PDB file of C-alpha atoms and ligand atoms in Angstrom:
ATOM      1  CA  MET A   1      75.804 -44.238  49.695  1.00 44.00           C
ATOM      2  CA  ASN A   2      75.756 -40.831  47.895  1.00 49.00           C
ATOM      3  CA  GLU A   3      75.991 -41.513  43.966  1.00 57.00           C
ATOM      4  CA  ASN A   4      76.691 -37.898  42.714  1.00 72.00           C
ATOM      5  CA  ASN A   5      74.994 -37.428  39.606  1.00 89.00           C
ATOM      6  CA  GLY A   6      76.607 -33.611  38.891  1.00 96.00           C
ATOM      7  CA  PHE A   7      73.694 -32.387  40.293  1.00 98.00           C
ATOM      8  CA  LYS A   8      74.921 -28.835  43.188  1.00 98.00           C
ATOM      9  CA  TYR A   9      73.419 -26.083  44.178  1.00 98.00           C
ATOM     10  CA  SER A  10      73.724 -23.321  46.530  1.00 98.00           C
ATOM     11  CA  ILE A  11      71.159 -20.786  48.347  1.00 98.00           C
ATOM     12  CA  LEU A  12      73.679 -17.437  46.797  1.00 98.00           C
ATOM     13  CA  ALA A  13      71.354 -14.982  49.509  1.00 98.00           C
ATOM     14  CA  SER A  14      67.403 -16.389  50.570  1.00 98.00           C
ATOM     15  CA  GLY A  15      66.211 -13.417  52.979  1.00 97.00           C
ATOM     16  CA  SER A  16      63.178 -10.486  52.373  1.00 93.00           C
ATOM     17  CA  THR A  17      66.247  -8.529  51.773  1.00 95.00           C
ATOM     18  CA  GLY A  18      67.704 -10.757  48.267  1.00 98.00           C
ATOM     19  CA  ASN A  19      67.146 -14.108  47.264  1.00 98.00           C
ATOM     20  CA  SER A  20      68.887 -15.892  44.289  1.00 98.00           C
ATOM     21  CA  PHE A  21      69.875 -19.553  44.080  1.00 98.00           C
ATOM     22  CA  TYR A  22      72.141 -21.001  41.270  1.00 98.00           C
ATOM     23  CA  LEU A  23      71.738 -25.315  40.277  1.00 98.00           C
ATOM     24  CA  GLU A  24      74.194 -27.033  37.839  1.00 98.00           C
ATOM     25  CA  THR A  25      74.218 -30.334  36.330  1.00 98.00           C
ATOM     26  CA  PRO A  26      77.234 -31.664  33.875  1.00 97.00           C
ATOM     27  CA  GLN A  27      75.045 -29.603  30.837  1.00 98.00           C
ATOM     28  CA  LYS A  28      73.467 -26.788  32.939  1.00 98.00           C
ATOM     29  CA  LYS A  29      73.608 -24.051  35.039  1.00 98.00           C
ATOM     30  CA  ILE A  30      70.972 -22.423  35.724  1.00 98.00           C
ATOM     31  CA  ILE A  31      70.186 -19.101  38.156  1.00 98.00           C
ATOM     32  CA  VAL A  32      66.744 -18.387  40.012  1.00 98.00           C
ATOM     33  CA  ASP A  33      65.896 -14.907  40.865  1.00 98.00           C
ATOM     34  CA  ALA A  34      68.518 -12.378  41.217  1.00 98.00           C
ATOM     35  CA  GLY A  35      66.983  -9.915  44.067  1.00 98.00           C
ATOM     36  CA  LEU A  36      69.891  -7.875  44.902  1.00 98.00           C
ATOM     37  CA  SER A  37      72.528  -5.978  42.307  1.00 97.00           C
ATOM     38  CA  GLY A  38      74.015  -7.603  39.142  1.00 97.00           C
ATOM     39  CA  LYS A  39      76.900  -7.222  41.449  1.00 97.00           C
ATOM     40  CA  LYS A  40      76.474  -8.428  44.449  1.00 98.00           C
ATOM     41  CA  ILE A  41      75.069 -12.162  42.545  1.00 98.00           C
ATOM     42  CA  GLU A  42      78.447 -11.777  40.791  1.00 98.00           C
ATOM     43  CA  SER A  43      80.212 -11.556  43.835  1.00 98.00           C
ATOM     44  CA  LEU A  44      77.895 -14.650  45.492  1.00 98.00           C
ATOM     45  CA  MET A  45      78.640 -16.331  42.252  1.00 98.00           C
ATOM     46  CA  SER A  46      82.924 -15.989  42.879  1.00 98.00           C
ATOM     47  CA  GLU A  47      82.364 -17.531  46.685  1.00 98.00           C
ATOM     48  CA  ILE A  48      81.162 -20.931  45.092  1.00 98.00           C
ATOM     49  CA  GLY A  49      84.065 -20.285  42.374  1.00 98.00           C
ATOM     50  CA  ARG A  50      81.428 -20.371  39.830  1.00 98.00           C
ATOM     51  CA  ASP A  51      81.367 -17.146  36.414  1.00 97.00           C
ATOM     52  CA  ILE A  52      78.038 -15.979  35.798  1.00 97.00           C
ATOM     53  CA  HIS A  53      79.517 -16.257  31.926  1.00 97.00           C
ATOM     54  CA  ASP A  54      79.148 -19.895  32.640  1.00 98.00           C
ATOM     55  CA  VAL A  55      75.709 -19.810  32.878  1.00 98.00           C
ATOM     56  CA  ASP A  56      72.922 -20.684  30.194  1.00 97.00           C
ATOM     57  CA  ALA A  57      69.569 -19.488  31.952  1.00 98.00           C
ATOM     58  CA  LEU A  58      67.798 -17.059  34.827  1.00 98.00           C
ATOM     59  CA  LEU A  59      64.231 -18.485  36.024  1.00 98.00           C
ATOM     60  CA  ILE A  60      62.406 -15.544  37.591  1.00 98.00           C
ATOM     61  CA  THR A  61      59.580 -16.387  40.628  1.00 98.00           C
ATOM     62  CA  HIS A  62      57.699 -13.476  40.388  1.00 98.00           C
ATOM     63  CA  GLU A  63      57.645  -9.779  39.974  1.00 98.00           C
ATOM     64  CA  HIS A  64      58.517  -8.548  43.891  1.00 98.00           C
ATOM     65  CA  SER A  65      61.463  -6.589  43.851  1.00 98.00           C
ATOM     66  CA  ASP A  66      63.924  -8.694  46.748  1.00 98.00           C
ATOM     67  CA  HIS A  67      63.634 -11.246  43.567  1.00 98.00           C
ATOM     68  CA  ILE A  68      64.009  -9.191  39.982  1.00 98.00           C
ATOM     69  CA  LYS A  69      66.257  -5.992  41.752  1.00 97.00           C
ATOM     70  CA  GLY A  70      69.354  -7.311  39.618  1.00 98.00           C
ATOM     71  CA  ILE A  71      67.736  -9.245  36.559  1.00 97.00           C
ATOM     72  CA  GLY A  72      67.689  -6.456  33.749  1.00 98.00           C
ATOM     73  CA  VAL A  73      71.749  -5.534  34.665  1.00 98.00           C
ATOM     74  CA  LEU A  74      72.738  -9.081  34.660  1.00 98.00           C
ATOM     75  CA  ALA A  75      70.593 -10.224  31.532  1.00 98.00           C
ATOM     76  CA  ARG A  76      72.529  -6.810  29.250  1.00 98.00           C
ATOM     77  CA  LYS A  77      75.995  -7.218  30.929  1.00 98.00           C
ATOM     78  CA  TYR A  78      75.851 -11.615  29.616  1.00 98.00           C
ATOM     79  CA  GLY A  79      72.886 -11.924  27.225  1.00 97.00           C
ATOM     80  CA  LEU A  80      71.462 -14.473  30.105  1.00 97.00           C
ATOM     81  CA  ASP A  81      68.103 -16.372  28.863  1.00 98.00           C
ATOM     82  CA  VAL A  82      65.200 -14.873  30.552  1.00 98.00           C
ATOM     83  CA  TYR A  83      62.070 -17.185  31.839  1.00 98.00           C
ATOM     84  CA  ALA A  84      58.878 -16.264  33.320  1.00 98.00           C
ATOM     85  CA  ASN A  85      54.777 -16.873  32.668  1.00 98.00           C
ATOM     86  CA  GLU A  86      53.443 -14.481  30.541  1.00 98.00           C
ATOM     87  CA  GLN A  87      51.886 -12.448  33.500  1.00 98.00           C
ATOM     88  CA  THR A  88      54.619 -11.646  35.279  1.00 98.00           C
ATOM     89  CA  TRP A  89      56.990 -10.420  32.302  1.00 98.00           C
ATOM     90  CA  SER A  90      54.066  -8.340  31.043  1.00 98.00           C
ATOM     91  CA  GLU A  91      53.499  -7.127  34.620  1.00 98.00           C
ATOM     92  CA  ILE A  92      57.417  -6.386  34.887  1.00 98.00           C
ATOM     93  CA  ASP A  93      57.489  -4.298  31.399  1.00 97.00           C
ATOM     94  CA  SER A  94      54.519  -2.634  31.736  1.00 97.00           C
ATOM     95  CA  LYS A  95      55.715  -1.365  34.998  1.00 97.00           C
ATOM     96  CA  ASN A  96      59.022  -1.086  33.192  1.00 96.00           C
ATOM     97  CA  MET A  97      61.009  -3.197  36.856  1.00 97.00           C
ATOM     98  CA  VAL A  98      63.907  -3.857  34.795  1.00 97.00           C
ATOM     99  CA  GLY A  99      64.880  -1.826  31.995  1.00 96.00           C
ATOM    100  CA  LYS A 100      65.582  -3.198  28.542  1.00 96.00           C
ATOM    101  CA  ILE A 101      65.765  -6.865  28.103  1.00 97.00           C
ATOM    102  CA  ALA A 102      66.284  -7.684  24.162  1.00 97.00           C
ATOM    103  CA  ASP A 103      62.590  -9.708  23.347  1.00 97.00           C
ATOM    104  CA  GLU A 104      65.112 -12.622  21.964  1.00 98.00           C
ATOM    105  CA  GLN A 105      66.436 -12.901  25.326  1.00 98.00           C
ATOM    106  CA  LYS A 106      62.474 -12.807  26.786  1.00 98.00           C
ATOM    107  CA  HIS A 107      61.077 -16.390  27.459  1.00 98.00           C
ATOM    108  CA  ILE A 108      57.892 -17.974  28.434  1.00 98.00           C
ATOM    109  CA  PHE A 109      58.046 -20.248  31.233  1.00 98.00           C
ATOM    110  CA  GLU A 110      54.044 -21.024  31.953  1.00 98.00           C
ATOM    111  CA  MET A 111      53.017 -22.142  35.549  1.00 98.00           C
ATOM    112  CA  GLY A 112      52.342 -26.014  36.130  1.00 98.00           C
ATOM    113  CA  LYS A 113      54.612 -26.421  32.660  1.00 98.00           C
ATOM    114  CA  THR A 114      57.547 -28.400  32.649  1.00 98.00           C
ATOM    115  CA  ILE A 115      60.773 -27.061  30.418  1.00 98.00           C
ATOM    116  CA  THR A 116      63.834 -29.535  29.553  1.00 98.00           C
ATOM    117  CA  PHE A 117      67.039 -28.019  30.405  1.00 98.00           C
ATOM    118  CA  GLY A 118      69.439 -30.319  28.191  1.00 97.00           C
ATOM    119  CA  ASP A 119      69.820 -33.497  31.163  1.00 97.00           C
ATOM    120  CA  LEU A 120      67.536 -31.123  33.569  1.00 98.00           C
ATOM    121  CA  ASP A 121      63.784 -31.333  34.063  1.00 98.00           C
ATOM    122  CA  ILE A 122      61.830 -28.440  35.465  1.00 98.00           C
ATOM    123  CA  GLU A 123      58.269 -28.278  36.927  1.00 98.00           C
ATOM    124  CA  SER A 124      57.234 -24.832  38.236  1.00 98.00           C
ATOM    125  CA  PHE A 125      54.053 -24.432  40.402  1.00 98.00           C
ATOM    126  CA  GLY A 126      51.462 -21.472  41.194  1.00 98.00           C
ATOM    127  CA  VAL A 127      52.158 -20.749  44.905  1.00 98.00           C
ATOM    128  CA  SER A 128      49.489 -18.386  46.692  1.00 98.00           C
ATOM    129  CA  HIS A 129      51.502 -14.849  47.351  1.00 98.00           C
ATOM    130  CA  ASP A 130      50.481 -11.439  46.374  1.00 97.00           C
ATOM    131  CA  ALA A 131      52.125 -10.786  42.810  1.00 98.00           C
ATOM    132  CA  ILE A 132      50.934 -11.178  40.147  1.00 98.00           C
ATOM    133  CA  ALA A 133      51.322 -14.924  38.686  1.00 98.00           C
ATOM    134  CA  PRO A 134      54.033 -16.100  40.972  1.00 98.00           C
ATOM    135  CA  GLN A 135      55.363 -19.503  40.678  1.00 98.00           C
ATOM    136  CA  PHE A 136      58.013 -22.060  42.316  1.00 98.00           C
ATOM    137  CA  TYR A 137      60.278 -24.854  40.413  1.00 98.00           C
ATOM    138  CA  ARG A 138      61.139 -27.794  41.485  1.00 98.00           C
ATOM    139  CA  PHE A 139      64.526 -29.561  39.443  1.00 98.00           C
ATOM    140  CA  MET A 140      64.786 -33.187  38.367  1.00 98.00           C
ATOM    141  CA  LYS A 141      67.811 -35.151  37.370  1.00 97.00           C
ATOM    142  CA  ASP A 142      67.809 -38.810  37.008  1.00 95.00           C
ATOM    143  CA  HIS A 143      65.055 -39.217  40.223  1.00 94.00           C
ATOM    144  CA  LYS A 144      66.871 -36.427  41.921  1.00 97.00           C
ATOM    145  CA  SER A 145      65.435 -33.701  42.877  1.00 98.00           C
ATOM    146  CA  PHE A 146      65.667 -30.161  44.936  1.00 98.00           C
ATOM    147  CA  VAL A 147      62.423 -27.826  45.630  1.00 98.00           C
ATOM    148  CA  LEU A 148      62.578 -24.609  46.118  1.00 98.00           C
ATOM    149  CA  LEU A 149      60.070 -23.404  47.929  1.00 98.00           C
ATOM    150  CA  THR A 150      59.070 -19.769  49.501  1.00 98.00           C
ATOM    151  CA  ASP A 151      56.890 -16.200  48.994  1.00 98.00           C
ATOM    152  CA  THR A 152      53.959 -18.286  49.985  1.00 98.00           C
ATOM    153  CA  GLY A 153      50.469 -17.493  52.408  1.00 97.00           C
ATOM    154  CA  TYR A 154      50.024 -21.539  52.715  1.00 97.00           C
ATOM    155  CA  VAL A 155      50.512 -25.144  50.664  1.00 97.00           C
ATOM    156  CA  SER A 156      47.724 -26.187  48.948  1.00 97.00           C
ATOM    157  CA  ASP A 157      46.652 -30.356  48.465  1.00 97.00           C
ATOM    158  CA  ARG A 158      47.990 -29.321  44.672  1.00 96.00           C
ATOM    159  CA  MET A 159      51.648 -27.745  45.637  1.00 97.00           C
ATOM    160  CA  ARG A 160      51.979 -31.012  48.499  1.00 97.00           C
ATOM    161  CA  GLY A 161      51.537 -33.458  45.106  1.00 96.00           C
ATOM    162  CA  VAL A 162      54.034 -31.256  43.155  1.00 97.00           C
ATOM    163  CA  ILE A 163      56.226 -31.035  45.885  1.00 98.00           C
ATOM    164  CA  GLU A 164      56.984 -34.394  47.779  1.00 98.00           C
ATOM    165  CA  ASN A 165      59.779 -36.269  48.497  1.00 98.00           C
ATOM    166  CA  ALA A 166      62.713 -34.584  47.151  1.00 98.00           C
ATOM    167  CA  ASP A 167      66.551 -34.231  47.720  1.00 98.00           C
ATOM    168  CA  ALA A 168      66.707 -31.337  49.654  1.00 98.00           C
ATOM    169  CA  TYR A 169      64.354 -27.836  49.859  1.00 98.00           C
ATOM    170  CA  LEU A 170      64.987 -24.543  50.091  1.00 98.00           C
ATOM    171  CA  MET A 171      61.103 -23.934  52.682  1.00 98.00           C
ATOM    172  CA  GLU A 172      60.764 -20.758  53.654  1.00 98.00           C
ATOM    173  CA  SER A 173      60.932 -20.267  57.422  1.00 98.00           C
ATOM    174  CA  ASN A 174      59.594 -16.062  56.912  1.00 97.00           C
ATOM    175  CA  HIS A 175      58.902 -14.882  60.110  1.00 97.00           C
ATOM    176  CA  GLU A 176      57.279 -15.679  64.168  1.00 96.00           C
ATOM    177  CA  VAL A 177      53.472 -14.838  64.619  1.00 97.00           C
ATOM    178  CA  GLU A 178      54.331 -13.323  67.401  1.00 96.00           C
ATOM    179  CA  MET A 179      57.595 -10.743  66.492  1.00 96.00           C
ATOM    180  CA  LEU A 180      56.340  -9.507  63.242  1.00 96.00           C
ATOM    181  CA  ARG A 181      52.456  -8.879  65.598  1.00 95.00           C
ATOM    182  CA  ASN A 182      54.652  -6.717  67.539  1.00 94.00           C
ATOM    183  CA  GLY A 183      57.407  -5.589  65.961  1.00 92.00           C
ATOM    184  CA  PRO A 184      57.432  -2.522  63.660  1.00 91.00           C
ATOM    185  CA  TYR A 185      55.595  -2.967  60.587  1.00 93.00           C
ATOM    186  CA  PRO A 186      52.548  -0.924  59.848  1.00 95.00           C
ATOM    187  CA  TRP A 187      49.077  -3.156  60.467  1.00 95.00           C
ATOM    188  CA  SER A 188      48.275  -3.443  57.200  1.00 95.00           C
ATOM    189  CA  THR A 189      51.821  -4.177  56.095  1.00 95.00           C
ATOM    190  CA  LYS A 190      51.494  -7.330  58.896  1.00 96.00           C
ATOM    191  CA  GLN A 191      47.868  -8.720  57.753  1.00 95.00           C
ATOM    192  CA  ARG A 192      49.463  -9.149  54.081  1.00 94.00           C
ATOM    193  CA  ILE A 193      52.163 -10.867  55.584  1.00 95.00           C
ATOM    194  CA  LEU A 194      50.099 -12.867  57.756  1.00 95.00           C
ATOM    195  CA  SER A 195      47.000 -13.363  55.078  1.00 95.00           C
ATOM    196  CA  ASP A 196      46.884 -16.558  52.380  1.00 94.00           C
ATOM    197  CA  ARG A 197      48.797 -14.893  50.288  1.00 96.00           C
ATOM    198  CA  GLY A 198      52.137 -13.614  52.228  1.00 97.00           C
ATOM    199  CA  HIS A 199      55.002 -15.988  53.781  1.00 98.00           C
ATOM    200  CA  LEU A 200      54.748 -18.739  55.797  1.00 98.00           C
ATOM    201  CA  SER A 201      55.311 -18.470  59.856  1.00 98.00           C
ATOM    202  CA  ASN A 202      58.624 -20.542  61.345  1.00 98.00           C
ATOM    203  CA  GLU A 203      55.498 -23.058  62.717  1.00 98.00           C
ATOM    204  CA  ASP A 204      53.638 -22.949  58.650  1.00 98.00           C
ATOM    205  CA  GLY A 205      56.509 -24.043  57.195  1.00 98.00           C
ATOM    206  CA  ALA A 206      58.307 -26.572  59.949  1.00 98.00           C
ATOM    207  CA  ALA A 207      54.260 -28.097  59.294  1.00 98.00           C
ATOM    208  CA  ALA A 208      54.375 -27.689  55.731  1.00 98.00           C
ATOM    209  CA  ALA A 209      58.489 -29.540  55.428  1.00 98.00           C
ATOM    210  CA  PHE A 210      57.076 -32.378  57.446  1.00 98.00           C
ATOM    211  CA  ASP A 211      53.966 -32.694  55.103  1.00 98.00           C
ATOM    212  CA  VAL A 212      56.093 -32.735  52.088  1.00 98.00           C
ATOM    213  CA  LEU A 213      59.268 -34.854  53.349  1.00 98.00           C
ATOM    214  CA  GLY A 214      59.846 -38.297  52.501  1.00 98.00           C
ATOM    215  CA  ASN A 215      62.526 -41.108  52.434  1.00 97.00           C
ATOM    216  CA  GLN A 216      64.645 -39.321  49.618  1.00 98.00           C
ATOM    217  CA  THR A 217      64.378 -35.935  51.603  1.00 98.00           C
ATOM    218  CA  LYS A 218      68.526 -35.012  53.091  1.00 98.00           C
ATOM    219  CA  ARG A 219      67.939 -31.626  53.750  1.00 98.00           C
ATOM    220  CA  ILE A 220      65.512 -28.380  54.315  1.00 98.00           C
ATOM    221  CA  PHE A 221      67.149 -25.147  54.248  1.00 98.00           C
ATOM    222  CA  LEU A 222      65.670 -22.584  56.222  1.00 98.00           C
ATOM    223  CA  GLY A 223      64.485 -19.291  53.348  1.00 98.00           C
ATOM    224  CA  HIS A 224      63.255 -15.683  53.239  1.00 98.00           C
ATOM    225  CA  LEU A 225      63.928 -15.070  56.487  1.00 98.00           C
ATOM    226  CA  SER A 226      62.781 -11.878  57.513  1.00 97.00           C
ATOM    227  CA  LEU A 227      65.125  -9.475  59.252  1.00 94.00           C
ATOM    228  CA  HIS A 228      62.968  -7.182  61.691  1.00 94.00           C
ATOM    229  CA  ASN A 229      60.205 -10.726  62.512  1.00 96.00           C
ATOM    230  CA  ASN A 230      62.774 -13.417  62.932  1.00 97.00           C
ATOM    231  CA  ILE A 231      65.630 -14.841  64.215  1.00 97.00           C
ATOM    232  CA  LYS A 232      67.524 -17.060  62.460  1.00 97.00           C
ATOM    233  CA  GLU A 233      67.755 -19.750  66.097  1.00 98.00           C
ATOM    234  CA  LEU A 234      64.306 -19.160  66.318  1.00 98.00           C
ATOM    235  CA  ALA A 235      63.151 -20.373  62.917  1.00 98.00           C
ATOM    236  CA  HIS A 236      66.463 -23.354  63.104  1.00 98.00           C
ATOM    237  CA  MET A 237      64.777 -24.426  66.858  1.00 98.00           C
ATOM    238  CA  THR A 238      60.882 -24.465  65.431  1.00 98.00           C
ATOM    239  CA  MET A 239      61.956 -26.907  62.551  1.00 98.00           C
ATOM    240  CA  ASP A 240      64.435 -28.993  64.071  1.00 98.00           C
ATOM    241  CA  GLY A 241      61.715 -29.264  66.899  1.00 98.00           C
ATOM    242  CA  TYR A 242      58.777 -30.113  64.567  1.00 98.00           C
ATOM    243  CA  LEU A 243      60.461 -32.741  63.241  1.00 98.00           C
ATOM    244  CA  GLN A 244      61.903 -34.547  65.947  1.00 98.00           C
ATOM    245  CA  GLN A 245      58.228 -34.553  67.549  1.00 98.00           C
ATOM    246  CA  HIS A 246      57.171 -35.849  64.793  1.00 98.00           C
ATOM    247  CA  ASP A 247      59.950 -38.761  64.571  1.00 97.00           C
ATOM    248  CA  VAL A 248      62.308 -37.381  61.877  1.00 98.00           C
ATOM    249  CA  ASP A 249      66.090 -37.944  62.701  1.00 97.00           C
ATOM    250  CA  THR A 250      67.287 -34.288  62.190  1.00 97.00           C
ATOM    251  CA  LYS A 251      70.823 -35.682  63.037  1.00 95.00           C
ATOM    252  CA  ARG A 252      70.781 -37.939  60.934  1.00 95.00           C
ATOM    253  CA  GLU A 253      68.005 -38.647  58.039  1.00 96.00           C
ATOM    254  CA  VAL A 254      67.589 -34.836  57.622  1.00 98.00           C
ATOM    255  CA  HIS A 255      69.787 -31.980  57.884  1.00 98.00           C
ATOM    256  CA  VAL A 256      68.015 -28.749  58.717  1.00 98.00           C
ATOM    257  CA  ILE A 257      70.675 -26.419  57.747  1.00 98.00           C
ATOM    258  CA  ASP A 258      70.860 -21.908  57.841  1.00 98.00           C
ATOM    259  CA  THR A 259      70.960 -19.668  54.789  1.00 98.00           C
ATOM    260  CA  SER A 260      72.110 -16.109  54.516  1.00 98.00           C
ATOM    261  CA  HIS A 261      70.613 -13.232  53.417  1.00 97.00           C
ATOM    262  CA  GLU A 262      74.813 -11.770  52.200  1.00 96.00           C
ATOM    263  CA  HIS A 263      76.586 -15.641  51.865  1.00 98.00           C
ATOM    264  CA  ALA A 264      76.341 -18.604  49.347  1.00 98.00           C
ATOM    265  CA  THR A 265      76.284 -21.671  51.474  1.00 98.00           C
ATOM    266  CA  LYS A 266      78.581 -24.128  50.310  1.00 98.00           C
ATOM    267  CA  LEU A 267      78.141 -25.634  46.817  1.00 98.00           C
ATOM    268  CA  TYR A 268      75.608 -28.907  47.920  1.00 98.00           C
ATOM    269  CA  ASP A 269      75.821 -32.348  45.587  1.00 98.00           C
ATOM    270  CA  ILE A 270      72.376 -33.566  45.788  1.00 97.00           C
TER     271      ILE A 270
HETATM  272 ZN1   ZN B 301      59.989 -12.761  48.322  1.00 54.55          ZN
HETATM  273 ZN1   ZN B 302      57.347 -11.994  47.097  1.00 54.55          ZN
END
């Protein structure tokens, strides 16, 4: 049966309008990205019965506003320690993207490194996306792990090596290619999203998830859906259908789960 080691998580919000993720272990509470207003993040946290005062660290993936909008407010209001790699910090600072954060609250999380926070190991890995040095994370405790992966144009062999056989994934399902092609965005934006440094489509996200899942994998959350170029049901059907076609039992073995851009998922046990 499910042994519970106190490792819990919730996708607070996911979508092209704003992203934030929460996880906790008995010793640490972490938020990754705060791409919504500070107020909204506070209310998302209260949806899962948690208080930002108890959070130990805030990790940043990259400097796009749908990932950092609320960082400055939360850092100043709650005195949080904030982690990002050096290039991301210099980009944020030189363009004054989040206002002033005290130097002692700013920490470096280098790409490709693992940092131990109490009983939790966090490994960062680089992705292919049009930010200065975007990185996502794998969270590990007692051989259980959660992987966050959105905002990437493709999944490289190196990334696959880092993220395989996690217990759960937040996997990008950004757009349906036909909807994007025929949709309202200017051609240059469409090209950016479709490029190697853009976002994974429903189809690409499904293939990537199938490539990395293993016998430990129980849940795949559909992440970073575009409001204009995707439909929740379509993203869900694509992932579900792809896995079933490849003999993955999505009724009993691996569950495909929606996320929302405005409400937190429940707090799941890993
Ligand atoms: Zn994003
Ligand atoms: Zn981005």
